[in-house]
Tab-separated table of C-alpha atoms in Angstrom:
chain	number	residue	atom	x	y	z
A	2	MET	CA	287.548	11.230	168.016
A	3	SER	CA	290.308	12.768	170.113
A	4	GLU	CA	293.924	12.261	169.180
A	5	GLU	CA	294.409	10.045	172.180
A	6	GLN	CA	291.498	7.806	171.225
A	7	ILE	CA	292.925	7.415	167.740
A	8	LYS	CA	296.357	6.562	169.159
A	9	ASN	CA	294.677	3.945	171.298
A	10	LEU	CA	292.795	2.430	168.379
A	11	GLU	CA	295.983	2.402	166.325
A	12	ALA	CA	297.849	0.552	169.048
A	13	GLN	CA	295.074	-2.054	169.256
A	14	PHE	CA	295.068	-2.330	165.485
A	15	GLU	CA	298.807	-2.933	165.255
A	16	ALA	CA	298.549	-5.495	168.041
A	17	ARG	CA	295.842	-7.398	166.149
A	18	ILE	CA	298.065	-7.627	163.083
A	19	ALA	CA	301.038	-8.666	165.202
A	20	ARG	CA	298.854	-11.500	166.559
A	21	ASP	CA	298.241	-12.576	162.945
A	22	GLU	CA	294.598	-11.531	163.015
A	23	LYS	CA	293.148	-10.463	159.678
A	24	ILE	CA	291.631	-7.067	159.039
A	25	GLU	CA	288.291	-7.119	157.223
A	26	PRO	CA	286.643	-4.314	155.202
A	27	LYS	CA	284.293	-2.970	157.872
A	28	ASP	CA	286.882	-3.025	160.675
A	29	TRP	CA	288.327	0.244	161.869
A	30	MET	CA	291.694	0.916	160.250
A	31	PRO	CA	294.149	3.821	160.245
A	32	GLU	CA	293.779	6.092	157.223
A	33	LYS	CA	297.359	5.316	156.253
A	34	TYR	CA	296.635	1.586	156.193
A	35	ARG	CA	293.665	2.179	153.908
A	36	LYS	CA	295.605	4.469	151.572
A	37	THR	CA	298.669	2.230	151.412
A	38	HIS	CA	296.507	-0.771	150.600
A	39	ILE	CA	294.554	1.070	147.939
A	40	ARG	CA	297.846	2.103	146.391
A	41	GLN	CA	299.520	-1.293	146.468
A	42	MET	CA	296.468	-3.393	145.589
A	43	SER	CA	295.381	-1.171	142.720
A	44	GLN	CA	298.935	-1.038	141.403
A	45	HIS	CA	298.875	-4.812	141.491
A	46	ALA	CA	295.515	-4.943	139.673
A	47	HIS	CA	296.697	-2.452	137.040
A	48	SER	CA	299.804	-4.583	136.453
A	49	GLU	CA	297.651	-7.612	135.709
A	50	ILE	CA	295.520	-5.635	133.268
A	51	VAL	CA	298.390	-3.892	131.467
A	52	GLY	CA	300.282	-7.195	131.622
A	53	MET	CA	297.836	-8.636	129.122
A	54	LEU	CA	299.034	-6.262	126.410
A	55	PRO	CA	302.595	-7.515	125.739
A	56	GLU	CA	301.359	-11.102	125.477
A	57	GLY	CA	298.118	-10.344	123.672
A	58	ASN	CA	300.441	-9.169	120.917
A	59	TRP	CA	301.373	-12.804	120.119
A	60	ILE	CA	298.092	-14.706	120.502
A	61	THR	CA	297.235	-14.609	116.805
A	62	ARG	CA	300.779	-15.607	115.852
A	63	ALA	CA	301.353	-18.481	118.278
A	64	PRO	CA	303.260	-21.224	116.430
A	65	SER	CA	300.826	-24.051	117.218
A	66	LEU	CA	297.344	-24.623	118.545
A	67	ARG	CA	298.822	-26.017	121.774
A	68	ARG	CA	300.757	-22.807	122.344
A	69	LYS	CA	297.796	-20.700	121.348
A	70	VAL	CA	295.290	-22.195	123.802
A	71	ALA	CA	297.861	-21.966	126.585
A	72	LEU	CA	298.654	-18.328	125.860
A	73	LEU	CA	294.971	-17.451	125.563
A	74	ALA	CA	294.250	-19.137	128.888
A	75	LYS	CA	297.160	-17.328	130.495
A	76	VAL	CA	296.080	-13.911	129.246
A	77	GLN	CA	292.532	-14.665	130.373
A	78	ASP	CA	293.933	-15.502	133.813
A	79	GLU	CA	295.672	-12.110	133.940
A	80	ALA	CA	292.320	-10.462	133.289
A	81	GLY	CA	290.809	-12.582	136.057
A	82	HIS	CA	293.602	-11.672	138.457
A	83	GLY	CA	293.086	-8.011	137.686
A	84	LEU	CA	289.380	-8.401	138.441
A	85	TYR	CA	289.945	-10.263	141.741
A	86	LEU	CA	292.288	-7.506	142.810
A	87	TYR	CA	290.123	-4.604	141.678
A	88	SER	CA	287.128	-5.910	143.575
A	89	ALA	CA	289.283	-6.556	146.652
A	90	THR	CA	290.505	-2.943	146.399
A	91	GLU	CA	286.934	-1.671	146.136
A	92	THR	CA	286.240	-3.070	149.623
A	93	LEU	CA	288.415	-0.205	150.895
A	94	GLY	CA	285.885	2.338	149.702
A	95	ILE	CA	287.173	3.378	146.291
A	96	SER	CA	285.101	2.818	143.148
A	97	ARG	CA	286.146	0.856	140.074
A	98	ASP	CA	285.790	4.008	138.014
A	99	GLU	CA	288.154	5.940	140.251
A	100	LEU	CA	290.686	3.126	139.994
A	101	TYR	CA	290.513	3.102	136.189
A	102	GLU	CA	290.724	6.877	136.163
A	103	GLN	CA	293.942	6.714	138.207
A	104	LEU	CA	295.456	4.214	135.777
A	105	HIS	CA	294.376	6.070	132.667
A	106	THR	CA	295.615	9.455	133.841
A	107	GLY	CA	298.957	8.024	134.946
A	108	LYS	CA	298.308	8.860	138.597
A	109	ALA	CA	298.611	5.167	139.498
A	110	LYS	CA	301.578	3.054	138.529
A	111	TYR	CA	301.813	-0.488	137.226
A	112	SER	CA	304.765	-2.840	137.075
A	113	SER	CA	307.552	-1.303	134.987
A	114	ILE	CA	308.277	-4.630	133.267
A	115	PHE	CA	305.248	-4.319	130.996
A	116	ASN	CA	306.753	-1.295	129.318
A	117	TYR	CA	309.190	-3.479	127.399
A	118	PRO	CA	308.294	-4.701	123.898
A	119	THR	CA	307.616	-8.315	122.898
A	120	VAL	CA	309.457	-8.580	119.612
A	121	THR	CA	309.739	-12.345	119.058
A	122	TRP	CA	307.823	-15.484	120.009
A	123	ALA	CA	310.612	-16.340	122.466
A	124	ASP	CA	309.484	-13.340	124.509
A	125	MET	CA	306.359	-15.321	125.422
A	126	GLY	CA	308.679	-17.944	126.869
A	127	ALA	CA	310.879	-15.441	128.682
A	128	ILE	CA	307.893	-13.595	130.153
A	129	GLY	CA	306.286	-16.748	131.515
A	130	TRP	CA	309.528	-18.106	132.856
A	131	LEU	CA	311.100	-14.921	134.247
A	132	VAL	CA	308.381	-12.330	134.713
A	133	ASP	CA	305.818	-14.735	136.124
A	134	GLY	CA	308.614	-16.437	138.052
A	135	ALA	CA	309.539	-13.137	139.701
A	136	ALA	CA	305.857	-12.349	140.243
A	137	ILE	CA	305.325	-15.641	142.074
A	138	ILE	CA	308.234	-14.906	144.394
A	139	ASN	CA	306.673	-11.526	145.110
A	140	GLN	CA	303.142	-12.851	145.516
A	141	VAL	CA	303.439	-15.996	147.596
A	142	PRO	CA	304.202	-14.079	150.824
A	143	LEU	CA	301.124	-11.914	150.171
A	144	CYS	CA	298.840	-14.924	150.650
A	145	SER	CA	299.285	-14.316	154.386
A	146	THR	CA	299.103	-10.526	154.331
A	147	SER	CA	296.998	-8.789	156.982
A	148	TYR	CA	294.135	-7.463	154.857
A	149	GLY	CA	291.652	-10.325	154.402
A	150	PRO	CA	290.309	-9.550	150.908
A	151	TYR	CA	293.846	-9.052	149.554
A	152	ALA	CA	295.100	-12.298	151.101
A	153	ARG	CA	292.133	-14.242	149.693
A	154	ALA	CA	292.627	-12.786	146.224
A	155	MET	CA	296.324	-13.634	146.345
A	156	ILE	CA	295.672	-17.239	147.298
A	157	ARG	CA	293.574	-17.612	144.170
A	158	VAL	CA	296.148	-15.778	142.046
A	159	CYS	CA	299.045	-17.897	143.277
A	160	LYS	CA	297.192	-21.138	142.618
A	161	GLU	CA	296.748	-20.129	139.006
A	162	GLU	CA	300.130	-18.577	138.443
A	163	SER	CA	302.337	-21.651	138.416
A	164	PHE	CA	300.932	-22.858	135.100
A	165	HIS	CA	301.983	-19.506	133.654
A	166	GLN	CA	305.591	-20.020	134.568
A	167	ARG	CA	305.676	-23.609	133.377
A	168	GLN	CA	304.166	-22.823	129.983
A	169	GLY	CA	306.811	-20.111	129.556
A	170	PHE	CA	309.678	-22.370	130.547
A	171	GLU	CA	308.394	-25.058	128.190
A	172	ILE	CA	308.501	-22.568	125.319
A	173	MET	CA	312.130	-21.793	126.238
A	174	ILE	CA	313.056	-25.493	126.465
A	175	LYS	CA	311.653	-26.195	123.028
A	176	LEU	CA	313.396	-23.217	121.451
A	177	ALA	CA	316.667	-24.054	123.184
A	178	GLU	CA	316.458	-27.611	121.819
A	179	GLY	CA	315.595	-26.363	118.329
A	180	THR	CA	317.586	-25.064	115.383
A	181	SER	CA	320.466	-22.702	116.014
A	182	GLU	CA	318.203	-19.796	115.046
A	183	GLN	CA	315.581	-20.874	117.543
A	184	LYS	CA	318.159	-21.228	120.280
A	185	GLU	CA	319.523	-17.822	119.414
A	186	MET	CA	316.020	-16.421	119.655
A	187	ALA	CA	315.615	-17.894	123.132
A	188	GLN	CA	318.999	-16.531	124.223
A	189	ASP	CA	318.137	-13.095	122.842
A	190	ALA	CA	314.862	-13.059	124.784
A	191	LEU	CA	316.690	-14.042	127.970
A	192	ASN	CA	319.234	-11.281	127.335
A	193	ARG	CA	316.511	-8.680	127.039
A	194	TRP	CA	314.243	-9.850	129.898
A	195	TRP	CA	316.806	-10.819	132.533
A	196	TRP	CA	317.665	-7.393	133.904
A	197	PRO	CA	314.131	-5.949	133.764
A	198	SER	CA	312.969	-9.063	135.661
A	199	LEU	CA	315.501	-8.375	138.408
A	200	MET	CA	314.361	-4.755	138.552
A	201	MET	CA	310.772	-5.864	138.755
A	202	LEU	CA	311.373	-7.036	142.326
A	203	GLY	CA	311.678	-3.393	143.309
A	204	PRO	CA	314.366	-0.863	144.208
A	205	THR	CA	317.252	-1.986	146.345
A	206	ASP	CA	316.546	-1.998	150.096
A	207	SER	CA	318.403	1.229	150.851
A	208	GLU	CA	316.180	3.066	148.324
A	209	SER	CA	312.916	1.405	149.215
A	210	VAL	CA	310.827	3.910	151.167
A	211	HIS	CA	307.907	1.813	152.331
A	212	THR	CA	309.668	-1.301	153.591
A	213	GLU	CA	309.437	-0.888	157.362
A	214	GLN	CA	305.741	-0.030	157.508
A	215	SER	CA	304.906	-2.664	154.887
A	216	MET	CA	306.702	-5.351	156.899
A	217	LYS	CA	304.604	-4.468	159.947
A	218	TRP	CA	301.388	-4.769	157.987
A	219	LYS	CA	302.626	-7.964	156.296
A	220	LEU	CA	302.336	-6.339	152.902
A	221	LYS	CA	305.903	-7.466	152.642
A	222	ARG	CA	307.503	-10.434	154.366
A	223	LYS	CA	310.949	-10.202	152.795
A	224	SER	CA	312.944	-7.248	151.526
A	225	ASN	CA	313.295	-6.560	147.790
A	226	ASP	CA	316.954	-7.594	147.827
A	227	ASP	CA	316.172	-10.896	149.546
A	228	LEU	CA	313.449	-11.650	147.003
A	229	ARG	CA	315.833	-10.789	144.177
A	230	GLN	CA	318.493	-13.106	145.541
A	231	GLN	CA	315.923	-15.877	145.851
A	232	PHE	CA	314.849	-15.343	142.251
A	233	ILE	CA	318.423	-15.411	140.951
A	234	ASP	CA	319.375	-18.509	142.949
A	235	GLN	CA	316.389	-20.407	141.673
A	236	THR	CA	316.587	-19.253	138.045
A	237	VAL	CA	320.288	-19.628	137.217
A	238	PRO	CA	320.266	-23.456	137.425
A	239	GLN	CA	317.155	-23.516	135.229
A	240	ALA	CA	318.976	-21.528	132.539
A	241	GLU	CA	321.972	-23.865	132.791
A	242	LEU	CA	319.712	-26.872	132.460
A	243	ILE	CA	318.456	-25.745	129.067
A	244	GLY	CA	321.823	-24.458	127.880
A	245	LEU	CA	321.126	-20.734	127.973
A	246	THR	CA	323.497	-18.140	129.422
A	247	ILE	CA	322.442	-15.512	131.961
A	248	PRO	CA	323.625	-12.188	130.496
A	249	ASP	CA	325.707	-11.168	133.512
A	250	PRO	CA	329.493	-11.555	133.330
A	251	ASP	CA	329.759	-10.983	137.090
A	252	LEU	CA	327.409	-13.813	137.975
A	253	LYS	CA	329.314	-16.290	140.172
A	254	TRP	CA	328.422	-18.921	142.751
A	255	ASN	CA	329.508	-17.816	146.203
A	256	GLU	CA	330.351	-20.919	148.189
A	257	GLU	CA	330.389	-19.058	151.485
A	258	ARG	CA	326.983	-17.445	151.060
A	259	GLN	CA	325.554	-20.473	149.225
A	260	SER	CA	324.130	-17.947	146.767
A	261	TYR	CA	325.000	-16.296	143.477
A	262	ASP	CA	326.872	-13.013	143.406
A	263	PHE	CA	325.629	-10.865	140.567
A	264	GLY	CA	326.480	-7.702	138.680
A	265	GLU	CA	325.330	-4.141	139.127
A	266	ILE	CA	321.724	-3.389	138.193
A	267	ASN	CA	321.156	-0.336	136.025
A	268	TRP	CA	318.821	1.543	138.355
A	269	ASP	CA	318.806	4.597	136.130
A	270	GLU	CA	317.014	2.526	133.537
A	271	PHE	CA	314.524	1.318	136.160
A	272	TRP	CA	313.650	4.857	137.297
A	273	GLN	CA	313.421	6.064	133.704
A	274	VAL	CA	310.850	3.374	132.946
A	275	VAL	CA	308.944	4.025	136.194
A	276	LYS	CA	308.789	7.720	135.323
A	277	GLY	CA	307.205	6.932	131.982
A	278	HIS	CA	310.199	6.895	129.658
A	279	GLY	CA	310.396	3.163	128.960
A	280	PRO	CA	310.213	1.805	125.420
A	281	CYS	CA	306.443	1.176	125.498
A	282	ASN	CA	304.884	3.297	128.283
A	283	LYS	CA	302.974	5.495	125.848
A	284	GLU	CA	301.912	2.596	123.639
A	285	ARG	CA	300.566	0.621	126.615
A	286	MET	CA	298.495	3.492	127.943
A	287	LYS	CA	297.214	4.321	124.491
A	288	ALA	CA	296.060	0.736	123.993
A	289	ARG	CA	294.481	0.561	127.442
A	290	VAL	CA	292.685	3.928	127.304
A	291	GLY	CA	291.627	3.245	123.709
A	292	ALA	CA	290.056	-0.085	124.652
A	293	TRP	CA	288.215	1.574	127.540
A	294	GLU	CA	286.882	4.383	125.379
A	295	ARG	CA	285.907	2.155	122.477
A	296	GLY	CA	284.012	-0.070	124.902
A	297	GLU	CA	281.991	2.765	126.381
A	298	TRP	CA	278.981	2.369	124.090
A	299	VAL	CA	278.843	-1.336	124.918
A	300	ARG	CA	278.804	-0.655	128.651
A	301	ASP	CA	276.152	2.016	128.208
A	302	ALA	CA	274.020	-0.188	125.985
A	303	ALA	CA	274.168	-3.070	128.476
A	304	MET	CA	273.130	-0.741	131.280
A	305	ALA	CA	270.280	0.747	129.237
A	306	TYR	CA	269.065	-2.748	128.358
A	307	ALA	CA	269.203	-3.867	131.988
A	308	GLU	CA	267.209	-0.825	133.057
A	309	LYS	CA	264.612	-1.386	130.338
A	310	GLN	CA	264.162	-5.003	131.401
A	311	GLN	CA	263.827	-3.948	135.026
A	312	THR	CA	261.194	-1.317	134.203
A	313	ARG	CA	259.203	-3.828	132.156
A	314	LYS	CA	259.311	-6.321	134.981
A	315	GLU	CA	258.081	-3.714	137.435
A	316	LYS	CA	255.246	-2.672	135.088
A	317	ARG	CA	254.116	-6.249	134.688
A	318	ALA	CA	254.039	-6.637	138.450
A	319	ILE	CA	251.577	-3.755	138.879
B	9	MET	CA	269.916	8.216	128.298
B	10	SER	CA	271.669	6.496	131.141
B	11	THR	CA	275.148	7.104	129.798
B	12	LYS	CA	276.916	7.815	133.055
B	13	LYS	CA	275.387	5.088	135.153
B	14	ASN	CA	277.987	2.460	136.037
B	15	TRP	CA	277.454	-1.263	136.228
B	16	PRO	CA	276.559	-2.163	139.808
B	17	LEU	CA	278.620	-4.438	142.047
B	18	TRP	CA	277.552	-8.060	142.638
B	19	GLU	CA	278.700	-10.576	145.237
B	20	VAL	CA	279.437	-14.048	143.938
B	21	PHE	CA	278.798	-17.291	145.838
B	22	VAL	CA	279.935	-20.625	144.448
B	23	ARG	CA	279.085	-24.195	145.421
B	24	SER	CA	282.244	-26.135	144.630
B	25	LYS	CA	280.481	-29.504	144.574
B	26	ASN	CA	277.142	-30.956	145.522
B	27	GLY	CA	276.942	-31.590	149.223
B	28	LEU	CA	278.843	-28.385	150.064
B	29	GLU	CA	277.368	-24.957	150.715
B	30	HIS	CA	277.736	-21.941	148.482
B	31	ARG	CA	280.709	-19.919	149.653
B	32	HIS	CA	281.545	-16.274	149.032
B	33	PHE	CA	284.148	-16.101	146.250
B	34	GLY	CA	284.410	-12.398	145.551
B	35	SER	CA	282.621	-9.703	143.634
B	36	LEU	CA	282.334	-8.217	140.167
B	37	HIS	CA	280.513	-5.594	138.138
B	38	ALA	CA	277.708	-6.401	135.710
B	39	ALA	CA	274.744	-4.607	134.172
B	40	ASP	CA	272.191	-7.182	135.345
B	41	ALA	CA	271.852	-10.503	137.136
B	42	GLU	CA	272.191	-12.586	134.009
B	43	MET	CA	275.419	-10.883	133.022
B	44	ALA	CA	276.646	-11.169	136.609
B	45	LEU	CA	276.187	-14.952	136.393
B	46	GLU	CA	278.023	-15.152	133.074
B	47	ASN	CA	280.853	-12.965	134.303
B	48	ALA	CA	281.073	-14.967	137.520
B	49	ARG	CA	281.458	-18.121	135.446
B	50	ASP	CA	284.424	-16.572	133.603
B	51	VAL	CA	286.049	-14.819	136.555
B	52	TYR	CA	285.629	-17.353	139.350
B	53	THR	CA	285.206	-20.815	137.813
B	54	ARG	CA	287.797	-21.165	135.047
B	55	ARG	CA	289.153	-24.361	136.598
B	56	ASN	CA	286.131	-26.392	137.648
B	57	GLU	CA	285.787	-24.532	140.939
B	58	GLY	CA	282.021	-24.768	140.926
B	59	VAL	CA	278.804	-26.545	140.029
B	60	SER	CA	276.431	-23.751	141.028
B	61	ILE	CA	276.659	-19.964	141.294
B	62	TRP	CA	274.600	-17.386	143.186
B	63	VAL	CA	274.914	-13.687	142.519
B	64	VAL	CA	273.353	-10.945	144.586
B	65	GLU	CA	273.677	-7.219	144.214
B	66	SER	CA	276.057	-5.994	146.909
B	67	LYS	CA	273.689	-3.210	147.958
B	68	ASP	CA	271.064	-5.805	148.904
B	69	ILE	CA	273.265	-7.366	151.566
B	70	THR	CA	272.780	-6.166	155.123
B	71	ALA	CA	275.903	-6.711	157.179
B	72	SER	CA	276.549	-6.436	160.900
B	73	ASN	CA	278.961	-3.755	162.002
B	74	PRO	CA	282.186	-4.779	163.778
B	75	GLU	CA	281.554	-1.909	166.209
B	76	ASN	CA	278.609	-3.893	167.554
B	77	ASN	CA	280.574	-7.114	167.882
B	78	GLY	CA	280.568	-6.801	171.659
B	79	GLU	CA	276.815	-6.778	172.124
B	80	LEU	CA	276.276	-9.256	169.298
B	81	PHE	CA	278.800	-11.938	170.041
B	82	GLU	CA	280.147	-11.561	173.558
B	83	PRO	CA	277.026	-12.903	175.310
B	84	ALA	CA	277.825	-16.318	173.813
B	85	GLN	CA	281.256	-16.365	175.408
B	86	ASP	CA	280.166	-17.039	179.005
B	87	LYS	CA	277.622	-19.707	178.138
B	88	VAL	CA	279.923	-22.643	178.585
B	89	TYR	CA	276.915	-24.822	179.479
B	90	ARG	CA	276.052	-24.850	175.777
B	91	HIS	CA	279.038	-27.082	175.145
B	92	PRO	CA	279.173	-30.823	175.917
B	93	THR	CA	282.472	-30.466	177.788
B	94	PHE	CA	280.659	-28.493	180.527
B	95	TYR	CA	279.008	-31.655	181.858
B	96	ASP	CA	280.741	-34.131	184.148
B	97	LEU	CA	280.291	-37.773	183.305
B	98	PRO	CA	281.512	-40.834	185.169
B	99	ASP	CA	284.508	-42.455	183.432
B	100	GLU	CA	282.483	-45.612	182.883
B	101	VAL	CA	280.277	-43.875	180.328
B	102	LYS	CA	282.120	-44.377	177.078
B	103	HIS	CA	279.922	-43.039	174.316
B	104	MET	CA	277.785	-40.001	174.985
């Protein structure tokens, strides 16, 4: 194809998206669209998969059967969400093995929030309430993104996600209503998860390199800072309701903006964690790669069995 | 040994209730059809989304190519006489 032909196709492509048409796997698409989607969708899938690790840590120690079934179901959902997203990413012409390889070698990123440790039971509450809360704010606009398989996967994810946030908030309510130690535990979890949750919504707009293109392709409908403001405005009253304090001395209602003003985010910490120097980056990758390697013989055995059955069936047919 | 052969990709179709058709839900990897069904149950029907599942290996699906959409689908566009609104009826005819 000549350069002019490509330019022409690109213009038609952009116009289709502007008209709110969806792009499907076999449609022509610019290489950059394909690459950007592989990057964002796989990063999203990896986050779901690695996101199971901090919570998996507490399944065996959940304080009641009610909490245990809920946490198990939630972690199972994360696995499901990872699988929806991986298979949606594969429609762009990359294999599952390549995607895993990128995660395991550190070439692909996942959400920085999962590199923080889960040290008490209250962290299960804080994660559901704050981390899933922030994730929902990020994900809802993606239900109408331009790439069909991604949008369809996100619709399913969003439907399932709201139980995650509620079960987390319920854990926080109960702890906040409990003994002074329990309330302290809830407050401590909020103190530790608040700022990472704000960071999770991405670098501030002036530092965000992909925003303009992503807006065009509807990979983003609102800027990171707008999403962050939305998250803060919706979460602060929830904390007040259960008698917990947001750990930000500069947090103040701004009557004029009808929004909360908030303190400075420690972006150095964010970039440190993104670059691999968070408290648990190494531990998470070790657990993930270890699980993959220890499962290899199972995958191979299942494949060998399937092939044996197939051969037998073919022999019988002769 | 077949050590480096990866589990193939399967497409999953789910009937959400009797009376409705099976609809494409997504895809997954599995060693064989039986495992694909079991995995589909876990991945796509955790909340009563289905009463019946079909799985088919993705490589067995033949799909039309969007590049041929013109020759495939455009001929239907100028055949307005295939639609009831093409035909003029007197106002007196109420139900037809």
